[in-house]
Coordinates of C-alpha atoms in Angstrom, one line a residue:
Chain A
M1 CA 166.1 162.1 151.6
A2 CA 162.6 160.8 152.6
A3 CA 161.4 161.1 156.1
A4 CA 160.9 158.0 158.2
D5 CA 157.1 158.5 158.3
E6 CA 157.0 158.8 154.5
L7 CA 158.5 155.3 154.4
T8 CA 156.1 154.0 156.9
R9 CA 153.2 155.4 154.9
A10 CA 154.6 153.9 151.7
L11 CA 155.0 150.5 153.3
D12 CA 151.6 150.6 154.9
G13 CA 150.1 151.5 151.6
F14 CA 151.8 148.6 150.0
V15 CA 150.5 146.2 152.7
E16 CA 146.9 147.5 152.1
R17 CA 147.2 147.1 148.3
F18 CA 148.6 143.6 148.9
A19 CA 145.6 142.7 151.0
A20 CA 143.2 144.1 148.4
E21 CA 144.6 141.8 145.6
P22 CA 143.1 138.3 146.2
R23 CA 145.4 136.6 143.7
L24 CA 148.4 137.5 145.9
K25 CA 147.0 135.6 148.8
A26 CA 146.9 132.4 146.6
M27 CA 150.2 133.2 145.1
T28 CA 152.1 133.6 148.4
A29 CA 150.4 130.7 150.2
G30 CA 153.2 128.5 151.5
W31 CA 155.8 131.2 150.8
D32 CA 156.4 132.5 154.3
R33 CA 159.2 135.1 154.3
T34 CA 160.6 137.8 156.5
I35 CA 161.9 140.8 154.6
E36 CA 164.1 143.5 156.1
V37 CA 163.8 146.9 154.4
R38 CA 166.8 149.1 155.2
A39 CA 167.2 152.7 154.0
D40 CA 170.9 153.6 153.9
D41 CA 170.2 157.1 155.2
L42 CA 167.8 156.2 158.1
P43 CA 168.9 154.6 161.3
A44 CA 166.3 151.8 161.9
P45 CA 165.2 149.1 159.4
Y46 CA 161.6 148.2 158.6
W47 CA 160.2 144.8 158.5
L48 CA 157.7 143.0 156.4
R49 CA 156.4 139.5 157.1
I50 CA 154.4 137.3 154.6
E51 CA 152.8 134.4 156.3
G52 CA 149.9 132.3 155.1
G53 CA 149.3 134.6 152.2
V54 CA 149.0 137.7 154.5
L55 CA 151.4 140.5 154.5
R56 CA 151.9 142.7 157.6
R57 CA 154.5 145.2 158.8
P58 CA 155.6 144.3 162.3
D59 CA 157.4 147.1 164.2
E60 CA 160.0 144.6 165.6
A61 CA 162.1 142.1 163.8
P62 CA 160.1 138.8 163.6
G63 CA 163.3 136.8 163.3
K64 CA 166.2 136.5 160.9
P65 CA 165.3 137.9 157.5
D66 CA 164.9 135.6 154.4
M67 CA 165.4 138.7 152.2
A68 CA 166.9 142.1 152.7
I69 CA 166.2 145.1 150.6
S70 CA 168.4 148.2 150.8
A71 CA 168.7 151.5 149.0
N72 CA 168.4 155.2 149.8
S73 CA 165.2 156.3 151.5
D74 CA 163.9 158.1 148.4
L75 CA 164.2 155.0 146.3
I76 CA 162.6 152.8 148.9
R77 CA 159.7 155.2 149.3
D78 CA 159.2 155.4 145.5
L79 CA 159.5 151.7 145.1
F80 CA 156.8 150.8 147.7
S81 CA 154.5 153.6 146.6
G82 CA 154.6 152.3 143.1
R83 CA 156.3 155.3 141.4
I84 CA 159.1 153.1 140.1
S85 CA 159.5 149.5 139.1
P86 CA 162.2 147.6 141.1
T87 CA 163.9 146.1 138.1
E88 CA 165.5 149.2 136.7
P89 CA 167.2 150.3 140.0
Y90 CA 168.1 146.7 140.6
L91 CA 170.0 146.5 137.3
T92 CA 171.8 149.8 138.0
G93 CA 172.9 148.6 141.4
D94 CA 171.0 151.4 143.3
L95 CA 168.6 148.8 144.8
R96 CA 170.3 145.9 146.5
L97 CA 168.5 142.7 147.2
L98 CA 170.0 140.0 149.4
A99 CA 167.9 136.9 148.7
S100 CA 167.9 133.7 146.6
E101 CA 167.2 134.2 142.9
A102 CA 163.8 132.5 143.2
D103 CA 162.7 134.8 146.0
V104 CA 163.9 137.9 144.1
M105 CA 161.7 136.9 141.1
R106 CA 158.7 136.2 143.2
L107 CA 159.1 139.6 144.9
D108 CA 159.3 141.2 141.4
V109 CA 156.0 139.6 140.5
I110 CA 154.4 140.7 143.8
T111 CA 155.3 144.3 143.0
L112 CA 153.9 143.9 139.5
M113 CA 150.7 142.6 140.8
V114 CA 150.4 145.3 143.5
W115 CA 151.1 148.2 141.2
G116 CA 150.5 146.8 137.7
E117 CA 152.9 147.2 134.7
Chain B
M1 CA 174.9 144.1 156.5
S2 CA 172.0 141.8 157.2
V3 CA 172.6 138.1 157.9
L4 CA 170.0 136.0 156.0
Q5 CA 168.4 132.9 157.4
R6 CA 169.6 130.8 154.4
V7 CA 173.1 131.6 153.2
L8 CA 175.8 129.9 151.3
G9 CA 179.0 128.8 153.1
F10 CA 182.6 128.6 151.9
R11 CA 182.3 125.0 150.7
T12 CA 179.4 126.0 148.4
I13 CA 181.3 129.0 147.0
V14 CA 184.1 126.7 146.0
S15 CA 181.9 124.0 144.6
T16 CA 179.7 126.4 142.7
S17 CA 182.6 128.2 141.2
A18 CA 184.4 125.0 140.2
G19 CA 181.2 123.4 139.1
L20 CA 180.4 126.2 136.7
A21 CA 183.8 126.0 135.1
F22 CA 183.9 122.2 135.0
A23 CA 182.5 121.7 131.5
A24 CA 182.6 118.6 129.3
V25 CA 184.1 120.6 126.5
N26 CA 187.2 121.2 128.6
F27 CA 188.3 117.7 127.7
L28 CA 188.3 118.7 124.0
A29 CA 190.0 122.0 124.9
V30 CA 192.8 120.0 126.5
L31 CA 193.3 118.2 123.2
E32 CA 193.5 121.5 121.4
I33 CA 195.9 122.8 124.0
R34 CA 198.0 119.7 123.4
G35 CA 198.1 120.5 119.7
Q36 CA 199.3 124.1 120.5
A37 CA 201.6 123.3 123.4
P38 CA 203.1 119.8 123.1
G39 CA 204.6 117.8 125.9
I40 CA 204.9 119.3 129.3
L41 CA 203.9 122.7 127.9
G42 CA 200.2 121.8 127.8
P43 CA 199.7 121.0 131.5
L44 CA 202.1 123.9 132.3
G45 CA 199.9 126.2 130.2
I46 CA 196.9 125.2 132.2
V47 CA 198.6 125.9 135.5
V48 CA 199.9 129.3 134.3
A49 CA 196.4 130.2 133.0
G50 CA 195.0 129.2 136.4
A51 CA 197.5 131.4 138.2
L52 CA 196.8 134.3 135.9
C53 CA 193.1 133.9 136.6
L54 CA 193.9 134.8 140.2
L55 CA 194.2 138.4 138.9
A56 CA 190.7 138.2 137.5
A57 CA 189.4 136.6 140.7
A58 CA 190.7 139.6 142.6
V59 CA 189.0 142.0 140.2
F60 CA 185.7 140.2 140.4
S61 CA 185.9 140.0 144.2
E62 CA 186.4 143.8 144.5
L63 CA 183.6 144.5 142.0
N64 CA 181.4 142.2 144.0
G65 CA 182.5 143.7 147.3
T66 CA 181.6 147.1 146.0
L67 CA 178.3 146.4 144.2
P68 CA 177.0 143.0 145.2
S69 CA 174.3 142.1 142.7
A70 CA 172.8 139.1 141.1
A71 CA 172.9 141.2 137.9
G72 CA 176.7 141.1 138.2
I73 CA 178.4 142.1 135.0
R74 CA 175.5 144.2 133.8
V75 CA 175.6 146.4 137.0
W76 CA 179.4 146.7 137.1
T77 CA 179.8 147.6 133.4
L78 CA 176.9 150.0 133.6
R79 CA 178.3 151.8 136.6
G80 CA 181.9 151.6 135.5
L81 CA 181.7 152.0 131.7
G82 CA 178.2 153.4 130.7
D83 CA 175.1 151.9 129.2
P84 CA 175.9 151.4 125.5
F85 CA 179.1 149.4 126.3
S86 CA 177.4 147.6 129.1
L87 CA 174.5 146.3 127.1
T88 CA 176.7 145.4 124.1
F89 CA 178.9 143.4 126.4
T90 CA 176.0 141.8 128.3
L91 CA 174.6 140.5 125.0
L92 CA 178.1 139.1 124.0
Y93 CA 178.3 137.5 127.5
L94 CA 175.0 135.7 126.8
T95 CA 176.6 134.4 123.6
T96 CA 179.4 133.0 125.6
I97 CA 177.0 131.0 127.8
L98 CA 175.2 129.7 124.7
A99 CA 178.5 128.8 123.1
V100 CA 179.6 126.8 126.2
I101 CA 176.2 125.0 126.2
A102 CA 176.5 124.2 122.5
A103 CA 180.1 122.9 122.9
D104 CA 179.1 120.8 125.8
G105 CA 176.2 119.4 123.9
F106 CA 178.6 118.5 121.1
V107 CA 181.0 116.7 123.5
L108 CA 178.2 114.9 125.2
A109 CA 176.8 113.6 121.9
A110 CA 180.2 112.6 120.7
A111 CA 180.9 110.6 123.9
L112 CA 177.5 108.9 124.0
Q113 CA 177.7 108.0 120.3
T114 CA 181.1 106.5 120.9
A115 CA 179.7 104.4 123.8
I116 CA 176.4 103.6 122.3
P117 CA 176.7 103.8 118.5
A118 CA 173.2 102.5 117.9
V119 CA 171.7 105.8 119.1
P120 CA 172.4 108.9 116.9
G121 CA 174.1 111.8 118.7
V122 CA 171.4 114.2 117.6
L123 CA 168.9 112.4 119.7
W124 CA 171.1 112.7 122.8
I125 CA 171.5 116.4 122.2
L126 CA 167.8 117.0 121.9
A127 CA 167.0 114.7 124.8
F128 CA 169.4 116.4 127.2
L129 CA 168.5 119.9 126.2
A130 CA 164.8 119.1 126.6
A131 CA 165.5 117.7 130.0
A132 CA 167.4 120.8 131.1
L133 CA 164.6 123.0 129.7
L134 CA 161.9 121.1 131.5
S135 CA 163.9 121.1 134.7
N136 CA 164.2 124.9 134.5
L137 CA 160.6 125.4 133.5
R138 CA 159.5 123.5 136.5
G139 CA 161.8 125.6 138.7
V140 CA 163.7 122.5 139.9
R141 CA 166.6 123.6 142.1
T142 CA 169.5 121.2 143.1
A143 CA 169.9 121.2 146.9
G144 CA 173.1 122.9 148.0
L145 CA 174.5 119.6 149.5
V146 CA 173.8 117.6 146.3
Q147 CA 175.5 120.3 144.2
D148 CA 178.5 120.3 146.5
L149 CA 178.8 116.5 146.5
T150 CA 178.4 116.3 142.7
T151 CA 181.2 118.9 142.0
Y152 CA 183.6 117.5 144.5
A153 CA 183.0 114.0 143.2
L154 CA 183.6 115.1 139.6
L155 CA 186.9 116.7 140.5
A156 CA 188.0 113.7 142.7
V157 CA 187.1 111.2 139.9
L158 CA 189.0 113.2 137.3
I159 CA 192.1 113.6 139.5
I160 CA 192.1 109.9 140.6
V161 CA 191.5 108.6 137.0
S162 CA 194.2 110.9 135.6
A163 CA 196.7 110.0 138.3
I164 CA 196.2 106.3 137.7
A165 CA 196.4 106.8 133.9
L166 CA 199.8 108.4 134.3
G167 CA 201.2 104.9 134.9
A168 CA 199.5 103.4 131.9
P169 CA 201.9 101.2 129.7
G170 CA 203.3 102.9 126.7
A171 CA 202.9 106.4 128.2
H172 CA 205.8 108.8 127.6
L173 CA 206.2 112.5 127.5
P174 CA 207.2 113.9 124.1
P175 CA 210.2 116.2 124.2
T176 CA 209.7 120.0 124.6
P177 CA 210.2 121.8 121.3
P178 CA 213.3 124.0 121.2
A179 CA 211.4 127.3 120.5
W180 CA 208.8 126.7 123.2
T181 CA 207.8 130.1 124.4
G182 CA 205.4 130.7 121.5
D183 CA 203.9 127.2 122.1
L184 CA 203.5 127.9 125.8
F185 CA 201.8 131.3 125.0
G186 CA 199.4 129.5 122.6
G187 CA 198.6 126.9 125.3
V188 CA 198.0 129.5 128.0
A189 CA 195.7 131.6 125.7
L190 CA 193.5 128.5 125.1
A191 CA 193.8 127.2 128.6
V192 CA 191.9 130.3 129.8
F193 CA 188.9 128.5 128.4
V194 CA 189.2 125.7 130.9
F195 CA 188.5 128.2 133.7
T196 CA 185.5 129.8 131.9
G197 CA 182.7 130.4 134.3
F198 CA 184.7 130.2 137.6
E199 CA 183.7 133.8 138.3
W200 CA 180.0 133.2 137.6
V201 CA 179.6 132.4 141.3
T202 CA 180.0 136.1 142.2
P203 CA 176.4 137.0 141.4
L204 CA 175.4 134.6 144.2
A205 CA 177.4 136.7 146.6
E206 CA 174.2 138.2 147.9
E207 CA 173.5 134.8 149.5
V208 CA 177.0 134.3 150.8
R209 CA 177.5 134.1 154.6
D210 CA 180.7 136.1 154.5
P211 CA 181.4 138.0 151.3
K212 CA 185.0 138.5 152.4
R213 CA 185.6 134.8 151.8
M214 CA 184.7 135.1 148.1
P215 CA 188.4 135.8 147.0
T216 CA 189.7 132.8 148.9
G217 CA 186.8 130.6 147.5
L218 CA 187.6 131.6 144.0
A219 CA 191.3 130.9 144.5
V220 CA 190.6 127.4 145.9
S221 CA 188.3 126.8 143.0
L222 CA 191.0 127.8 140.5
L223 CA 193.5 125.6 142.3
L224 CA 191.2 122.5 142.2
L225 CA 190.5 123.1 138.5
A226 CA 194.2 123.6 137.7
V227 CA 195.1 120.4 139.5
A228 CA 192.3 118.3 137.9
F229 CA 192.7 119.5 134.3
G230 CA 196.5 119.9 134.6
L231 CA 196.7 116.2 135.5
F232 CA 194.3 115.3 132.7
A233 CA 196.4 117.4 130.2
L234 CA 199.6 115.6 131.5
V235 CA 197.9 112.2 130.7
A236 CA 196.8 113.5 127.3
A237 CA 200.3 114.6 126.6
R238 CA 201.8 111.2 127.6
L239 CA 199.3 108.9 125.9
P240 CA 199.8 109.0 122.2
G241 CA 196.5 107.1 121.6
V242 CA 194.3 109.5 123.6
S243 CA 192.7 110.7 120.4
S244 CA 191.8 107.1 119.3
T245 CA 188.2 107.6 120.7
G246 CA 187.7 110.5 118.3
L247 CA 186.1 113.4 120.1
A248 CA 186.0 111.8 123.5
P249 CA 189.5 111.8 124.9
Q250 CA 188.2 111.5 128.4
L251 CA 186.9 108.0 127.6
A252 CA 190.4 107.0 126.3
V253 CA 191.9 108.2 129.6
G254 CA 189.4 106.4 131.6
R255 CA 190.1 103.2 129.7
A256 CA 193.9 103.6 130.1
A257 CA 193.4 104.0 133.8
L258 CA 190.8 101.4 134.7
G259 CA 190.0 99.5 131.6
G260 CA 186.3 99.1 130.6
A261 CA 185.1 100.3 134.0
G262 CA 187.2 103.5 133.6
F263 CA 185.6 104.1 130.2
W264 CA 182.1 104.0 131.7
V265 CA 183.1 106.1 134.7
M266 CA 184.4 108.8 132.5
L267 CA 181.2 108.6 130.4
A268 CA 179.2 109.2 133.6
V269 CA 181.5 112.1 134.4
T270 CA 180.7 113.6 130.9
V271 CA 177.0 113.1 131.2
V272 CA 176.8 114.7 134.7
T273 CA 179.1 117.5 133.7
A274 CA 177.1 118.4 130.5
G275 CA 173.8 118.1 132.5
T276 CA 175.0 120.6 135.1
T277 CA 176.3 122.9 132.3
F278 CA 173.0 122.9 130.5
N279 CA 171.0 123.4 133.7
G280 CA 173.2 126.1 135.1
G281 CA 173.7 127.8 131.8
F282 CA 170.0 128.1 131.1
A283 CA 169.3 129.3 134.7
A284 CA 171.9 132.0 134.5
A285 CA 171.2 133.2 131.0
S286 CA 167.4 133.1 131.4
R287 CA 167.5 135.4 134.5
L288 CA 169.6 137.9 132.5
V289 CA 167.3 137.8 129.5
Y290 CA 164.3 138.2 131.8
A291 CA 165.8 141.2 133.5
L292 CA 166.7 142.8 130.1
G293 CA 163.1 142.1 128.9
R294 CA 161.6 143.6 132.1
T295 CA 163.5 146.8 131.6
G296 CA 162.8 147.1 127.9
Y297 CA 166.3 146.4 126.5
L298 CA 165.0 143.1 125.0
P299 CA 161.4 142.4 123.8
A300 CA 158.9 142.7 126.7
T301 CA 157.6 139.2 126.1
L302 CA 160.9 137.8 127.4
G303 CA 160.3 139.6 130.7
Q304 CA 157.3 137.5 131.6
L305 CA 157.2 134.8 134.3
S306 CA 155.3 131.6 134.2
A307 CA 152.9 130.4 137.0
R308 CA 156.0 128.7 138.6
F309 CA 157.8 132.1 138.6
V310 CA 160.3 131.1 136.0
P311 CA 161.1 133.2 132.8
A312 CA 159.5 130.6 130.5
R313 CA 159.7 132.5 127.3
A314 CA 163.4 133.4 127.8
L315 CA 164.0 129.7 128.5
Y316 CA 162.3 128.6 125.3
L317 CA 164.3 131.1 123.3
L318 CA 167.6 130.1 124.8
A319 CA 166.9 126.4 124.4
G320 CA 165.9 126.9 120.8
V321 CA 169.1 128.9 120.0
A322 CA 171.3 126.4 122.0
A323 CA 169.8 123.5 120.2
A324 CA 170.3 125.1 116.7
L325 CA 173.9 126.0 117.6
T326 CA 174.7 122.5 119.0
L327 CA 173.2 120.8 116.0
V328 CA 175.2 122.9 113.5
V329 CA 178.4 122.2 115.4
F330 CA 177.5 118.5 115.6
A331 CA 176.7 118.3 111.9
T332 CA 179.9 120.2 110.8
G333 CA 182.3 119.0 113.5
R334 CA 183.7 122.5 113.6
Y335 CA 184.0 122.8 117.4
L336 CA 187.4 124.5 117.5
V337 CA 185.9 127.9 116.6
L338 CA 183.6 127.6 119.7
I339 CA 186.6 126.9 122.0
N340 CA 188.7 129.7 120.5
A341 CA 185.7 132.1 120.7
G342 CA 185.0 131.0 124.3
A343 CA 188.6 131.6 125.3
T344 CA 188.7 135.0 123.6
L345 CA 185.4 136.1 125.1
E346 CA 186.4 134.9 128.6
S347 CA 189.7 136.9 128.3
A348 CA 187.7 139.9 127.0
M349 CA 185.3 139.5 130.0
Y350 CA 188.3 139.8 132.4
V351 CA 189.6 142.8 130.5
V352 CA 186.1 144.5 130.7
A353 CA 185.7 143.6 134.3
A354 CA 189.1 145.2 135.1
L355 CA 188.2 148.3 133.1
A356 CA 184.9 148.5 134.9
L357 CA 186.8 148.3 138.2
L358 CA 189.1 151.1 137.2
G359 CA 186.1 153.2 136.1
L360 CA 184.2 152.5 139.4
R361 CA 187.2 153.4 141.5
R362 CA 187.4 156.7 139.6
R363 CA 183.6 157.5 139.3
E364 CA 182.4 156.2 142.6
A365 CA 185.4 156.3 144.9
A366 CA 183.3 156.9 148.0
L367 CA 181.4 153.6 147.7
P368 CA 182.1 151.3 150.6
R369 CA 184.1 148.2 149.6
T370 CA 184.2 144.9 151.6
Y371 CA 187.2 143.8 149.6
R372 CA 189.9 145.7 147.7
A373 CA 192.3 144.1 145.2
P374 CA 195.8 144.4 146.6
G375 CA 198.5 146.6 144.9
G376 CA 196.4 149.6 144.0
R377 CA 196.0 149.8 140.2
I378 CA 198.5 147.0 139.5
V379 CA 196.0 144.1 139.5
P380 CA 193.4 145.6 137.2
I381 CA 196.0 147.0 134.8
A382 CA 197.9 143.7 134.7
T383 CA 194.5 142.0 134.1
V384 CA 193.8 144.3 131.1
V385 CA 197.2 143.8 129.6
L386 CA 197.7 140.1 130.1
F387 CA 194.2 139.0 129.2
G388 CA 194.1 141.4 126.3
V389 CA 197.2 139.8 124.8
L390 CA 195.9 136.2 125.7
G391 CA 192.5 137.0 124.2
L392 CA 194.1 138.1 120.9
G393 CA 196.2 134.9 121.0
A394 CA 193.1 132.8 121.3
A395 CA 191.4 134.7 118.5
F396 CA 194.2 134.1 116.1
T397 CA 194.5 130.3 116.9
A398 CA 193.8 128.0 114.0
T399 CA 190.2 126.8 113.8
G400 CA 190.4 124.0 111.2
L401 CA 188.1 126.0 108.9
P402 CA 189.1 126.5 105.2
L403 CA 191.7 129.3 104.4
P404 CA 193.8 128.7 107.6
S405 CA 195.4 132.1 107.4
V406 CA 192.0 133.8 107.9
P407 CA 191.3 134.6 111.6
W408 CA 187.8 133.1 111.6
T409 CA 187.3 133.4 115.4
L410 CA 188.1 137.1 115.3
I411 CA 185.8 137.7 112.3
L412 CA 183.0 135.8 114.0
L413 CA 183.4 137.8 117.2
A414 CA 183.6 141.1 115.3
I415 CA 180.4 140.3 113.5
L416 CA 178.7 139.4 116.8
A417 CA 180.1 142.6 118.5
V418 CA 178.8 144.8 115.6
A419 CA 175.4 143.1 115.7
A420 CA 175.2 143.5 119.5
Y421 CA 176.3 147.2 119.3
G422 CA 173.7 147.8 116.5
Y423 CA 171.0 146.3 118.6
T424 CA 172.1 148.3 121.6
R425 CA 171.9 151.6 119.8
R426 CA 168.4 150.8 118.6
A427 CA 167.3 149.6 122.1
L428 CA 168.6 152.7 123.8
R429 CA 167.0 155.0 121.2
R430 CA 163.7 153.1 121.6
R431 CA 163.9 153.4 125.4
S432 CA 164.8 157.1 125.3
T433 CA 161.8 157.8 123.0
R434 CA 159.5 155.8 125.3
V435 CA 160.7 157.8 128.3
R436 CA 160.3 161.1 126.5
G437 CA 156.9 160.0 125.3
A438 CA 155.8 159.3 128.9
V439 CA 156.4 162.8 130.0
P440 CA 153.2 164.9 129.8
S441 CA 153.5 167.9 127.3

C-alpha cells in the first residue's frame, strides 16, 4: 500500500510533466474537466482540474467530477509516476474509470504524451 | 461511488439497450423464424426467447455490478476464465458485431433496391458504410436525447404499423402443426438473434446514474423488443404475401397497414435502423480493437488514435472487413448463415458470461457487488444450460447452402474459433517473450 504522500508526489510530478509538454496545452484547450482520483485503501480522494489547457491539483473538490479514477494506491502511484500504462490494468479491471468513452480515450493519450510509449 | 457531472438516466439505459438490439436484419430473422415455427409459434418463440434473455440480463447485471468496465466482456472473461479463453472469445465477439453490420447492410441494400430499383444495392451498401465510417472518424456523437427519441420512435412505429397490419384483409393465422414442440424450440433458438446486443449497454454502466437500475432497464428493453418484434412476427405469420417483396418483409407489412405511405415509413425505419447499427457497431468494435492494439494483443498500429482522438486505423480495418463481408452476402444472397451464426454466438456469449460469473464468484468472492442475481447459482447455471442448448439448436438450423445435412453454421464457427484460438496462442507467446525481454539480465 502506497502512502498518501507518495501519491501526492506522483500526482504533482504528473502535473509538472504535463506543464512541460506544450502539445498538451493545445490538445486540452477547450477540454475542461474535473477528475477525481480515489485510492481504495486511502481515506480521502485527490483532485485534478484541467482548464484552459492547464492542469493543476487542487486540495479541495473543485465541483462534481467529470471523470473518476479508482484503484488501489500502489496502482495509482505507479500510473501517475509513469511506471505502468493505464490500458493494461484497465483491461484487467484493476483500474476503474468512470467517464464517457471519448474522455477515457483522451486521458489515455494524455498519459502517453506525458510518459511516452 | 462518485457521482459524475454527466450521467445516463434510466430512459437512456432502456433506449440504448433496445436501440443496440433493434437491427434491420431482425426483419429477415422473423421470416426465418416463421419458416421454423409456423403460425402462432413464431411470435410465441420471440416472447419465450425474450423471457429467457431475462436470465442473461441478470448475469450481465451482476458482472457489471461487480466489475463495471467499458471493456466489459474482456474484463469479465479475463477475471473469471483466464486470458487465453478471454482473448479467443473477445475476437469471436468482434466477429459477431461485424456479422450484424454485414447482415444489416444486406437488408438495407435489399430494401432500398426494392424501393428504388434504378440504384444498385451495392452502391447503397458502400454509401452507408462510408457515411458511418466518416461519422466515426470525425468523432460525431449522437446527443442522448436524439438517441432516445430515435429508438422510441422506431419501436413505436413498428408496434403501430404491425398492430394496424393485423387487421389487413386476407390475413389469417395458419394452424399450429401437431408436433409443435420441436418447431417452437427451433423458433426460440433463432429468436435469440432478435435480442442480440441488448446487453451491449452494460459497458456504459460507468456513466449510469444509478447502476442498480441496470437490471430493470434491461428487462424493460427486452419487454419492448419482445412486444415490437412479437407483433411483427404475428403479422408475418398471418399475411401469406409478406414475402412478396423478396428480402424486405417489413416493406410488405408497411404496405398492408398503411398502403404506399406505410411502405415508405417502413423503408425509413430500415434506413435509420441500419444507420444506427453501422454507427454503433463501428464505435463499439473500434474501441475494443484499439484497446487490444494498445496492450499488444493486436498489431500496435491499431492502438493509435487520430488527431480527433478516435481509433482511425481500427475503424478503417473494421469498415473494410464489414464492406467485404456485406458485399459477399449481397452477391450470394446467403444471409441465413449470418443469422444462424449470430444467434449461436449470442447464445454462446450468454453461456460464457454465466461461466465468467460463476468463476468470479469463486475466484473473487470478496469483491463488492452492487447487484447479485437472485437464486444463488440457479440463474447462471440455468443460463449455461438453456442457452447452450439453444445455441446448438441455432447452429444446426438449415442455412440454404448446398448439402443441407451439413451443419454449415457450426463448421463456420468452429473454423473461426480455431483461428481465433491459434491467434490468441501466438499473441500471448509474443507478449510473454516481450515482457521477459524487457527484464534486465
